[in-house]
PDB file of C-alpha atoms in Angstrom:
ATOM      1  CA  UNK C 976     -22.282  67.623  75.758  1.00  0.00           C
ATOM      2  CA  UNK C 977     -21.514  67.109  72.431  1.00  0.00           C
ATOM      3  CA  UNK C 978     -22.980  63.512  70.927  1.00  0.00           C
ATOM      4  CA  UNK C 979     -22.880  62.161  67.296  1.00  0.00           C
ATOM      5  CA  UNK C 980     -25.250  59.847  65.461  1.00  0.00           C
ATOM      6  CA  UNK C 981     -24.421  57.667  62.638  1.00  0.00           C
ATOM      7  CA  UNK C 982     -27.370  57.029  59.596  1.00  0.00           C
ATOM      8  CA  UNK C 983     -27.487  54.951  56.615  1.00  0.00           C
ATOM      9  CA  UNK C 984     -28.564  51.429  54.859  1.00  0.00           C
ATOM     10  CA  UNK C 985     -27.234  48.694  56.829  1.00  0.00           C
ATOM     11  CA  UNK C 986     -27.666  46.168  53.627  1.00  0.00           C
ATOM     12  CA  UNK C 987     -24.842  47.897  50.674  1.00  0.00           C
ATOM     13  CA  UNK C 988     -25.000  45.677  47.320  1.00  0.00           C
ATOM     14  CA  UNK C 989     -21.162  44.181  46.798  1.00  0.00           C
ATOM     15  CA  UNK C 990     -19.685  46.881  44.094  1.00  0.00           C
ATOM     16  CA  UNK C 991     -22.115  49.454  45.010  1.00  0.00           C
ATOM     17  CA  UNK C 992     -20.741  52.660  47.221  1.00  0.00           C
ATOM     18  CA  UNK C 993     -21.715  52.800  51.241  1.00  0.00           C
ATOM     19  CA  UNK C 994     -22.523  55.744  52.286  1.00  0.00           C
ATOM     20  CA  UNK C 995     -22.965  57.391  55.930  1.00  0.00           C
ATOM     21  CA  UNK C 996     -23.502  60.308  57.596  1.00  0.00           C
ATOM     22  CA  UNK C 997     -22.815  61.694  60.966  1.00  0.00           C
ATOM     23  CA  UNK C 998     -25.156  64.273  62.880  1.00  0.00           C
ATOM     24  CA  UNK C 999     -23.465  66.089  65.546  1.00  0.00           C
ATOM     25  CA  UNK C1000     -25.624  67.876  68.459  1.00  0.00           C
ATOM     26  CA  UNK C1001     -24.395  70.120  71.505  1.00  0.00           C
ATOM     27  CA  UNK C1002     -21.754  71.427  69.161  1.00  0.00           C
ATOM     28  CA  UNK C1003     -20.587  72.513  65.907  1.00  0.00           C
ATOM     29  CA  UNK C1004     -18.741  70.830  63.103  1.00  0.00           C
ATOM     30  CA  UNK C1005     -16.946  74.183  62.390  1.00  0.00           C
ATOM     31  CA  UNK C1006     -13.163  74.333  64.031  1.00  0.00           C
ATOM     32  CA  UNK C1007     -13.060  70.804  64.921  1.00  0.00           C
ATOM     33  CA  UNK C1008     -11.832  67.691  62.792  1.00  0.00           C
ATOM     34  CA  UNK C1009     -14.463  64.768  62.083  1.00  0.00           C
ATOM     35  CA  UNK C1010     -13.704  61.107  61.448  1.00  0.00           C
ATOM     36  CA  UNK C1011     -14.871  57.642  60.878  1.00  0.00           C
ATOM     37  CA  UNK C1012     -13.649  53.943  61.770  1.00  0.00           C
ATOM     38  CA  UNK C1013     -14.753  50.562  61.699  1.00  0.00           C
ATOM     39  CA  UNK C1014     -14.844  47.694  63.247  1.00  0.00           C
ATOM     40  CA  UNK C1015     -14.719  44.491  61.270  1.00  0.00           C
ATOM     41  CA  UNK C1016     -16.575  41.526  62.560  1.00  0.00           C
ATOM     42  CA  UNK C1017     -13.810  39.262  64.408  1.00  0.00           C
ATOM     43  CA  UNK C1018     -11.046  42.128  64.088  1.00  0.00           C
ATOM     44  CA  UNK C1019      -9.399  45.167  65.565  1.00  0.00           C
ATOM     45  CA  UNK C1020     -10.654  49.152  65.640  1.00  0.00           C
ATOM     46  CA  UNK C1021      -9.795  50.508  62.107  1.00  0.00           C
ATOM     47  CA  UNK C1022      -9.515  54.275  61.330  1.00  0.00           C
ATOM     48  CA  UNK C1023     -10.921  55.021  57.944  1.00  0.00           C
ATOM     49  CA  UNK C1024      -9.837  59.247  57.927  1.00  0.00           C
ATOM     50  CA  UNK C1025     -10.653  62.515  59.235  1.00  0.00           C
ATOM     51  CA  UNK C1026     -10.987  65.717  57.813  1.00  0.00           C
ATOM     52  CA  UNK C1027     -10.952  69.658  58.927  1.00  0.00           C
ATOM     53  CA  UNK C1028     -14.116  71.245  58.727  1.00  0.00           C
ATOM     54  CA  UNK C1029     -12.679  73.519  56.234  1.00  0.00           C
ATOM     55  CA  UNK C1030     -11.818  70.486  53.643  1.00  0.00           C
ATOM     56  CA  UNK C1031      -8.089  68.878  54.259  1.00  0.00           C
ATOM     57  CA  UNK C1032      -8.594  65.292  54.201  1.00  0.00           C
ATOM     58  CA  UNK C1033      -6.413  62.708  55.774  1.00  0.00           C
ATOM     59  CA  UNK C1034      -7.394  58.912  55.100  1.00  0.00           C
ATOM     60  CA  UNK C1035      -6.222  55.319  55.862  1.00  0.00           C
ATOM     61  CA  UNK C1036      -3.561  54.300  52.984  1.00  0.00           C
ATOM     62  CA  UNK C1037      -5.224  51.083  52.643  1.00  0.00           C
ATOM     63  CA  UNK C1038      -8.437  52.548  51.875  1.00  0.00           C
ATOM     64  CA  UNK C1039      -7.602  55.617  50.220  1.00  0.00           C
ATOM     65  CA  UNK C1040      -8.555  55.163  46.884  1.00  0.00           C
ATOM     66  CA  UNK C1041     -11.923  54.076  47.830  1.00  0.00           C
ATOM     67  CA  UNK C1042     -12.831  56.631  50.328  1.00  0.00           C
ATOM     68  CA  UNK C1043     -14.183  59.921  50.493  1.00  0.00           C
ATOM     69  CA  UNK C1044     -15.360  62.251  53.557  1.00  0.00           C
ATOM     70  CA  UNK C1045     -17.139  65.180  53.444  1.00  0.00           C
ATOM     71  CA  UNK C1046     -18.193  67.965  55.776  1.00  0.00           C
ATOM     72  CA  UNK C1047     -21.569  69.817  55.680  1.00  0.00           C
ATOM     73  CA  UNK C1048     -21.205  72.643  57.955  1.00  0.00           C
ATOM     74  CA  UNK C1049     -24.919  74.016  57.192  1.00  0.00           C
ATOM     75  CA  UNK C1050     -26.362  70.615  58.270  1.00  0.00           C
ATOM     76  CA  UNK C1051     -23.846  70.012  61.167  1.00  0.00           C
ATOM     77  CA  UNK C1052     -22.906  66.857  59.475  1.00  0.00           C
ATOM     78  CA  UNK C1053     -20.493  64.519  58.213  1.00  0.00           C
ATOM     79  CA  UNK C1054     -20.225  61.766  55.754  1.00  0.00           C
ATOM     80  CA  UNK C1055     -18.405  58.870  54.648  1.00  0.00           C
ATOM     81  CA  UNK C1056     -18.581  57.230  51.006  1.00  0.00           C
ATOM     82  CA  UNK C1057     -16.784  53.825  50.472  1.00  0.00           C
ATOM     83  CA  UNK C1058     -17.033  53.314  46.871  1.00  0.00           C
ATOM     84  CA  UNK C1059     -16.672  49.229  45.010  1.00  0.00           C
ATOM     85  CA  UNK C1060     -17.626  47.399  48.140  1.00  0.00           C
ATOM     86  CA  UNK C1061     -16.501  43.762  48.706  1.00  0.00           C
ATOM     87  CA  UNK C1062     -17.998  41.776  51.854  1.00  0.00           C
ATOM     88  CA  UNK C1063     -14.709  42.896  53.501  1.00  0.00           C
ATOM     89  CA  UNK C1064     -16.343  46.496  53.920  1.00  0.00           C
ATOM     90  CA  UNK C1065     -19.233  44.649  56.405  1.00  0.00           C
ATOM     91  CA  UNK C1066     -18.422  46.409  59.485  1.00  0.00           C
ATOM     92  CA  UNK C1067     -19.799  48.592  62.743  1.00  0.00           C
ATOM     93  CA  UNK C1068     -18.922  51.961  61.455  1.00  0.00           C
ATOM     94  CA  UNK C1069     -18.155  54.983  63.950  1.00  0.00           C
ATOM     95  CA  UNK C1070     -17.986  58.356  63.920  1.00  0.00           C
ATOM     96  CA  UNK C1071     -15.668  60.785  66.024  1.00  0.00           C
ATOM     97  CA  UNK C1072     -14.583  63.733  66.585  1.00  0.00           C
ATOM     98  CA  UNK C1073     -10.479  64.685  66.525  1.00  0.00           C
ATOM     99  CA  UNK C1074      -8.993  67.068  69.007  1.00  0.00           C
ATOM    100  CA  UNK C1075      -6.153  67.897  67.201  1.00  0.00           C
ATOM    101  CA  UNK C1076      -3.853  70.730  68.550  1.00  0.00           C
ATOM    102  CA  UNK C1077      -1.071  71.465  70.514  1.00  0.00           C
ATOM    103  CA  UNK C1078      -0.286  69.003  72.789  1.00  0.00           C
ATOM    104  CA  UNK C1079      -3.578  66.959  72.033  1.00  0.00           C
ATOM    105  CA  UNK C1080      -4.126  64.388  69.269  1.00  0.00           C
ATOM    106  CA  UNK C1081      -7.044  62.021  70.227  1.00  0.00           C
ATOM    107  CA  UNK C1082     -10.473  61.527  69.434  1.00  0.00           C
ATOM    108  CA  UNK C1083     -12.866  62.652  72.462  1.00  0.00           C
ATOM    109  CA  UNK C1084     -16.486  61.757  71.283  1.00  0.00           C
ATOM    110  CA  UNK C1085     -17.966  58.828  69.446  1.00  0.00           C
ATOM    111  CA  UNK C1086     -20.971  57.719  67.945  1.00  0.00           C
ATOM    112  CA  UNK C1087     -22.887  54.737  68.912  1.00  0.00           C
ATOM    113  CA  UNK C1088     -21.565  53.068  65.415  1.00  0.00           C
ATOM    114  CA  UNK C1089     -23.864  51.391  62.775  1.00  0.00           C
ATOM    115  CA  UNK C1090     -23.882  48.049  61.223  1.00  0.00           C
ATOM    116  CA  UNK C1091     -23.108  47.244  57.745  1.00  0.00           C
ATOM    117  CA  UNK C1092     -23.849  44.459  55.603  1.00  0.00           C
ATOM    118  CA  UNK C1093     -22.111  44.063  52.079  1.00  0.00           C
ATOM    119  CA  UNK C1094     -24.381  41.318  50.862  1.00  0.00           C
ATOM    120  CA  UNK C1095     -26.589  40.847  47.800  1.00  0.00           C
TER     121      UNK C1095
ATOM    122  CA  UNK Q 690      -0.848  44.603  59.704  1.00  0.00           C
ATOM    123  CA  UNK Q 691      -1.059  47.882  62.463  1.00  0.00           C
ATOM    124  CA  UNK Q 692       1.461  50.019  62.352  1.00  0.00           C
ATOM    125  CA  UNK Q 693       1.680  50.130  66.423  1.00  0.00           C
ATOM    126  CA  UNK Q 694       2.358  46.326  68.006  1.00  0.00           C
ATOM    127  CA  UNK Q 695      -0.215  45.358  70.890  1.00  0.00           C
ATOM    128  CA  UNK Q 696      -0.286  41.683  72.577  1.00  0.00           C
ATOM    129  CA  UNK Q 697      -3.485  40.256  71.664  1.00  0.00           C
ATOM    130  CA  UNK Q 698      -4.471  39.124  74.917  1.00  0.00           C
ATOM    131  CA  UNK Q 699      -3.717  39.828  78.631  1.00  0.00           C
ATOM    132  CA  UNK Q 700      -5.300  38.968  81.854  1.00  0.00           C
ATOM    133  CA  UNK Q 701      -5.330  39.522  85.097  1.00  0.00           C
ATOM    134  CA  UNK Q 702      -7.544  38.405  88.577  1.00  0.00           C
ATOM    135  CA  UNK Q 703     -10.113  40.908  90.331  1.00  0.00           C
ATOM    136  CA  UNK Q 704      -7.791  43.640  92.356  1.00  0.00           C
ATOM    137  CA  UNK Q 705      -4.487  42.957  90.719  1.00  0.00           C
ATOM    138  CA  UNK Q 706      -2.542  44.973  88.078  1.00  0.00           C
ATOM    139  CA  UNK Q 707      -1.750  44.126  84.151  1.00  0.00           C
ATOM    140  CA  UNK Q 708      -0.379  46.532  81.661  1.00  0.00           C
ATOM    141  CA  UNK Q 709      -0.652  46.711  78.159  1.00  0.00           C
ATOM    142  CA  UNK Q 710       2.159  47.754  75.684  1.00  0.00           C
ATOM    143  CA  UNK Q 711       2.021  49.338  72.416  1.00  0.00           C
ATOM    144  CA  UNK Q 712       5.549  49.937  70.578  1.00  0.00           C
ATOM    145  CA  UNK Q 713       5.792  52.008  68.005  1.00  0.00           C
ATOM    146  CA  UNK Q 714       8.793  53.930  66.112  1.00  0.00           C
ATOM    147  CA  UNK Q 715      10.808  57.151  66.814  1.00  0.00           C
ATOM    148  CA  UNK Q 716       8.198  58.495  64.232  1.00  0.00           C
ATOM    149  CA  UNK Q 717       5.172  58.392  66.212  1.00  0.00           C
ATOM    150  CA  UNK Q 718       5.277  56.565  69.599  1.00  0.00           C
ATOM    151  CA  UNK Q 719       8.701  57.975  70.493  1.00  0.00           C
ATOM    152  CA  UNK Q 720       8.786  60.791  68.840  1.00  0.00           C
ATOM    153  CA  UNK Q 721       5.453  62.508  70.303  1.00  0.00           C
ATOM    154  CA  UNK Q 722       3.991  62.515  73.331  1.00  0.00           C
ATOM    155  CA  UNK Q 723       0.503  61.890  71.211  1.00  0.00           C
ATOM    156  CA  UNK Q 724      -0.525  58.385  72.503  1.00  0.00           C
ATOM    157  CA  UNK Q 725      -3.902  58.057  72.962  1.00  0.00           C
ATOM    158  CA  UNK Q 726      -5.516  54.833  74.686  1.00  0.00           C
ATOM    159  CA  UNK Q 727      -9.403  53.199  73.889  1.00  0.00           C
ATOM    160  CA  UNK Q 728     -11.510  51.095  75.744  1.00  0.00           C
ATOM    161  CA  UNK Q 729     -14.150  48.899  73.380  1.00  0.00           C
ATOM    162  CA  UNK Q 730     -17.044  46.926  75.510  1.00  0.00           C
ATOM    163  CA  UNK Q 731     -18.967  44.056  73.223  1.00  0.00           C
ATOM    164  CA  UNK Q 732     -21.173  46.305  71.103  1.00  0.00           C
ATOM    165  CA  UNK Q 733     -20.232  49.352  72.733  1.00  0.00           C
ATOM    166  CA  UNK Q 734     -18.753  52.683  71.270  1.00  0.00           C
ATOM    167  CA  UNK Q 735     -14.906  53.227  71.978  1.00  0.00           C
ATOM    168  CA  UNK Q 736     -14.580  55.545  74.970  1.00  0.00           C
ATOM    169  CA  UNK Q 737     -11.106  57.519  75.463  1.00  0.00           C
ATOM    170  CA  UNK Q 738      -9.093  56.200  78.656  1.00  0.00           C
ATOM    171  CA  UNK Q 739      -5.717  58.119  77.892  1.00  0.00           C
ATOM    172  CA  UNK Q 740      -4.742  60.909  75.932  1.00  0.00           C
ATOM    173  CA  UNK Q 741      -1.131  62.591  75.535  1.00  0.00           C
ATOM    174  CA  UNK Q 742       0.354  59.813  77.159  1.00  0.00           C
ATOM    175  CA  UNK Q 743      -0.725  60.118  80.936  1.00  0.00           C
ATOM    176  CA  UNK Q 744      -3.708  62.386  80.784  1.00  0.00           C
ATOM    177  CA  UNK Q 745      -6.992  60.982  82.012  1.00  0.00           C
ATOM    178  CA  UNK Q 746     -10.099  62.656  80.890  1.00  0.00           C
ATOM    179  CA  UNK Q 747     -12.909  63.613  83.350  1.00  0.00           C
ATOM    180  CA  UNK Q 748     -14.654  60.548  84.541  1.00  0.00           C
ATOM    181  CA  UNK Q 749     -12.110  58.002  83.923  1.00  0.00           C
ATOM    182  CA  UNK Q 750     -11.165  56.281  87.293  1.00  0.00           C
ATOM    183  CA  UNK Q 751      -7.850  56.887  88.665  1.00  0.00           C
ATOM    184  CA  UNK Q 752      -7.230  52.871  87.969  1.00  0.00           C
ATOM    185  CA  UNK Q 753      -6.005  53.847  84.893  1.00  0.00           C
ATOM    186  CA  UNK Q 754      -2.623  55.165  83.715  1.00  0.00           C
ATOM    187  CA  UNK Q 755      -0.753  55.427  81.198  1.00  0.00           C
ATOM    188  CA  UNK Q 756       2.892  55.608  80.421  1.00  0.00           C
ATOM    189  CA  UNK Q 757       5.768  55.911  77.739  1.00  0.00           C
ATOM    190  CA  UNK Q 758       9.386  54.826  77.410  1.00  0.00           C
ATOM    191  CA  UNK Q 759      11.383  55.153  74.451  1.00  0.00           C
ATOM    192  CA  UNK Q 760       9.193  53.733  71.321  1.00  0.00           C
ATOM    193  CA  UNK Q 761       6.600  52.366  73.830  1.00  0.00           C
ATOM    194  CA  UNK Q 762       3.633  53.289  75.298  1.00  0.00           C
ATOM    195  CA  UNK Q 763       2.031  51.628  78.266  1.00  0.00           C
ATOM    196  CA  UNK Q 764      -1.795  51.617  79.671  1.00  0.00           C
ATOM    197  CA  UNK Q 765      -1.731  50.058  83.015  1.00  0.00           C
ATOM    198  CA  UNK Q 766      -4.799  48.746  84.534  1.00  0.00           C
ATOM    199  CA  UNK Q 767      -4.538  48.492  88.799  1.00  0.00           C
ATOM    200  CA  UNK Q 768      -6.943  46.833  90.978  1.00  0.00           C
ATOM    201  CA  UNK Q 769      -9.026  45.304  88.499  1.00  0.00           C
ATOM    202  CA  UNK Q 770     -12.253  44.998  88.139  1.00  0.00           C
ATOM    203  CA  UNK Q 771     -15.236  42.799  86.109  1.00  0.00           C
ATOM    204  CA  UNK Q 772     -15.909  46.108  84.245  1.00  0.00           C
ATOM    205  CA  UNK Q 773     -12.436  46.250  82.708  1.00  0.00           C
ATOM    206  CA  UNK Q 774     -12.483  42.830  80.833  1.00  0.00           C
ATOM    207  CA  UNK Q 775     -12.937  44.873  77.322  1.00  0.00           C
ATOM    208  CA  UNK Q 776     -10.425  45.284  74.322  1.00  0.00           C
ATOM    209  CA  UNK Q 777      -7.961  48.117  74.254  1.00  0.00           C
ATOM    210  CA  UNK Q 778      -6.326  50.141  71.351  1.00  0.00           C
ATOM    211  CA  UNK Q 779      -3.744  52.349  71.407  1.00  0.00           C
ATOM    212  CA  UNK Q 780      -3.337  55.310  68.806  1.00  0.00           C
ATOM    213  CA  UNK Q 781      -0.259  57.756  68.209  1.00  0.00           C
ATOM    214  CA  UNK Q 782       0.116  60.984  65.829  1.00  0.00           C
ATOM    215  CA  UNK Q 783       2.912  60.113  63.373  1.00  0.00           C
ATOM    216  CA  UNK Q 784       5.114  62.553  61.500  1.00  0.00           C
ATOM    217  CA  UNK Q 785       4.222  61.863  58.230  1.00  0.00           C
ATOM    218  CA  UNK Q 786       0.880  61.391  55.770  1.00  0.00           C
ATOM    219  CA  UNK Q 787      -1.381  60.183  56.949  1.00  0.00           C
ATOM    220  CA  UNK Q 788      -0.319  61.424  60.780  1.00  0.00           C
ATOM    221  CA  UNK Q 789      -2.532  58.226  62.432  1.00  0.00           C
ATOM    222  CA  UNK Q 790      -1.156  55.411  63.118  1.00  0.00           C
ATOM    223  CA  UNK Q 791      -2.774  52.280  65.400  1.00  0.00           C
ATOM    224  CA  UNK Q 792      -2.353  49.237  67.124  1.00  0.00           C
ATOM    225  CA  UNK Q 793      -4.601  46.252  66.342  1.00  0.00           C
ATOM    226  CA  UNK Q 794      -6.217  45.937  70.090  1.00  0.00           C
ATOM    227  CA  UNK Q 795      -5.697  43.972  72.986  1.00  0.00           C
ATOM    228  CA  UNK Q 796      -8.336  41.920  74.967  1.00  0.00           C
ATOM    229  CA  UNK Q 797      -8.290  41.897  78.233  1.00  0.00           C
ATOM    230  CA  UNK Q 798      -9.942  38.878  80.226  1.00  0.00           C
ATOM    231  CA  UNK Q 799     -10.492  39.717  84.014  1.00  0.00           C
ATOM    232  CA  UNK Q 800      -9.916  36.007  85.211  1.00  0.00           C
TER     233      UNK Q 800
END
């Protein structure tokens, strides 16, 4: 069974870059795609991006310029950087993984997500 | 703004039926048989109902189904329970950069 666990601060300075990572276990980060969301407080389910394990990068055209993901294959991890942060960025944040193939596009397991705060 | 158009809210009473739509364009919803349906609990993870339109993954109750018709895609809920009061999102491949595209979640209230 695979299962993913989000770590980082949950307090981010306004201006200052969030940053995340995302351990999988019972699987490997090789030959799969990884990605993040968020959910605002008060709002809807927001994908951020995902990326192959081998380096493509897709990412949410509204965040784009501020957002980077990265893939450590000898860690088994993942990570997310948001970079100028404004108190819009306070979210949950979530990790998952993307089947993407053939006849499947959808995103099987999630992490438990992670709370945060943009606040000085 | 999401790309994919959800109602905000349905509901529904214990044992009957509601379905939620999600309409898209001929460049994702109707032009792929990619839709892929979330459930959200208060301070719970997402957990995959529906994927490639109709599929249900292992453990999902047969309650749930999914659906598609032209541009729109369609979860529908029958015999409802307490359990299923949660918010819903529906997500579709799209043809072009950046290939995801998403609605902006319904809530369902089990009345």
């Amino acid at each position: 069974q695979v299962q993913l666990q989000e770590s980082g601060p949950g307090l981010v300075k306004p201006s200052e870059t969030l940053s995340l990572t995302c351990t999988v276990s019972g699987g490997s980060v090789i030959s799969h795609y990884w990605s993040w969301f968020r959910r605002p407080p008060g709002k809807g389910l927001e994908w951020i991006g995902h990326m192959y394990f081998s380096g493509s990068t897709n990412y949410n055209p509204s965040l784009k310029s501020r957002v980077t993901i990265s893939v450590d294959t000898s860690k088994n991890q993942f990570s997310l950087k948001v970079s100028s942060v404004t108190a819009a960025d306070t979210a949950v944040y979530y990790c998952a993984r993307l089947i993407a193939a053939t006849g499947f596009f959808h995103f099987d397991y999630w992490g438990q997500g992670t709370l945060v705060t943009v606040s000085s | 703004q999401s790309a994919l158009t959800q109602p905000p809210s349905v509901s529904g009473s214990p044992g009957q039926s509601v379905t939620i739509s999600c309409t898209g364009t001929s460049s994702d919803v109707g032009g792929y048989n990619y839709v892929s349906w979330y459930q959200q609990h208060p301070g719970r993870a997402p957990k995959l109902m529906i994927y490639a339109v109709s599929k249900r993954p292992s453990g999902v109750p047969d309650r749930f189904s999914g659906s598609k018709s032209g541009n729109t895609a369609s979860l529908t809920i029958s015999g409802l329970q307490a359990e299923d009061e949660a918010d819903y999102y529906c997500y579709s491949y799209e043809g072009n950069y950046p290939y995801v595209v998403f609605g902006g979640g319904t809530k369902l209230t089990v009345l």
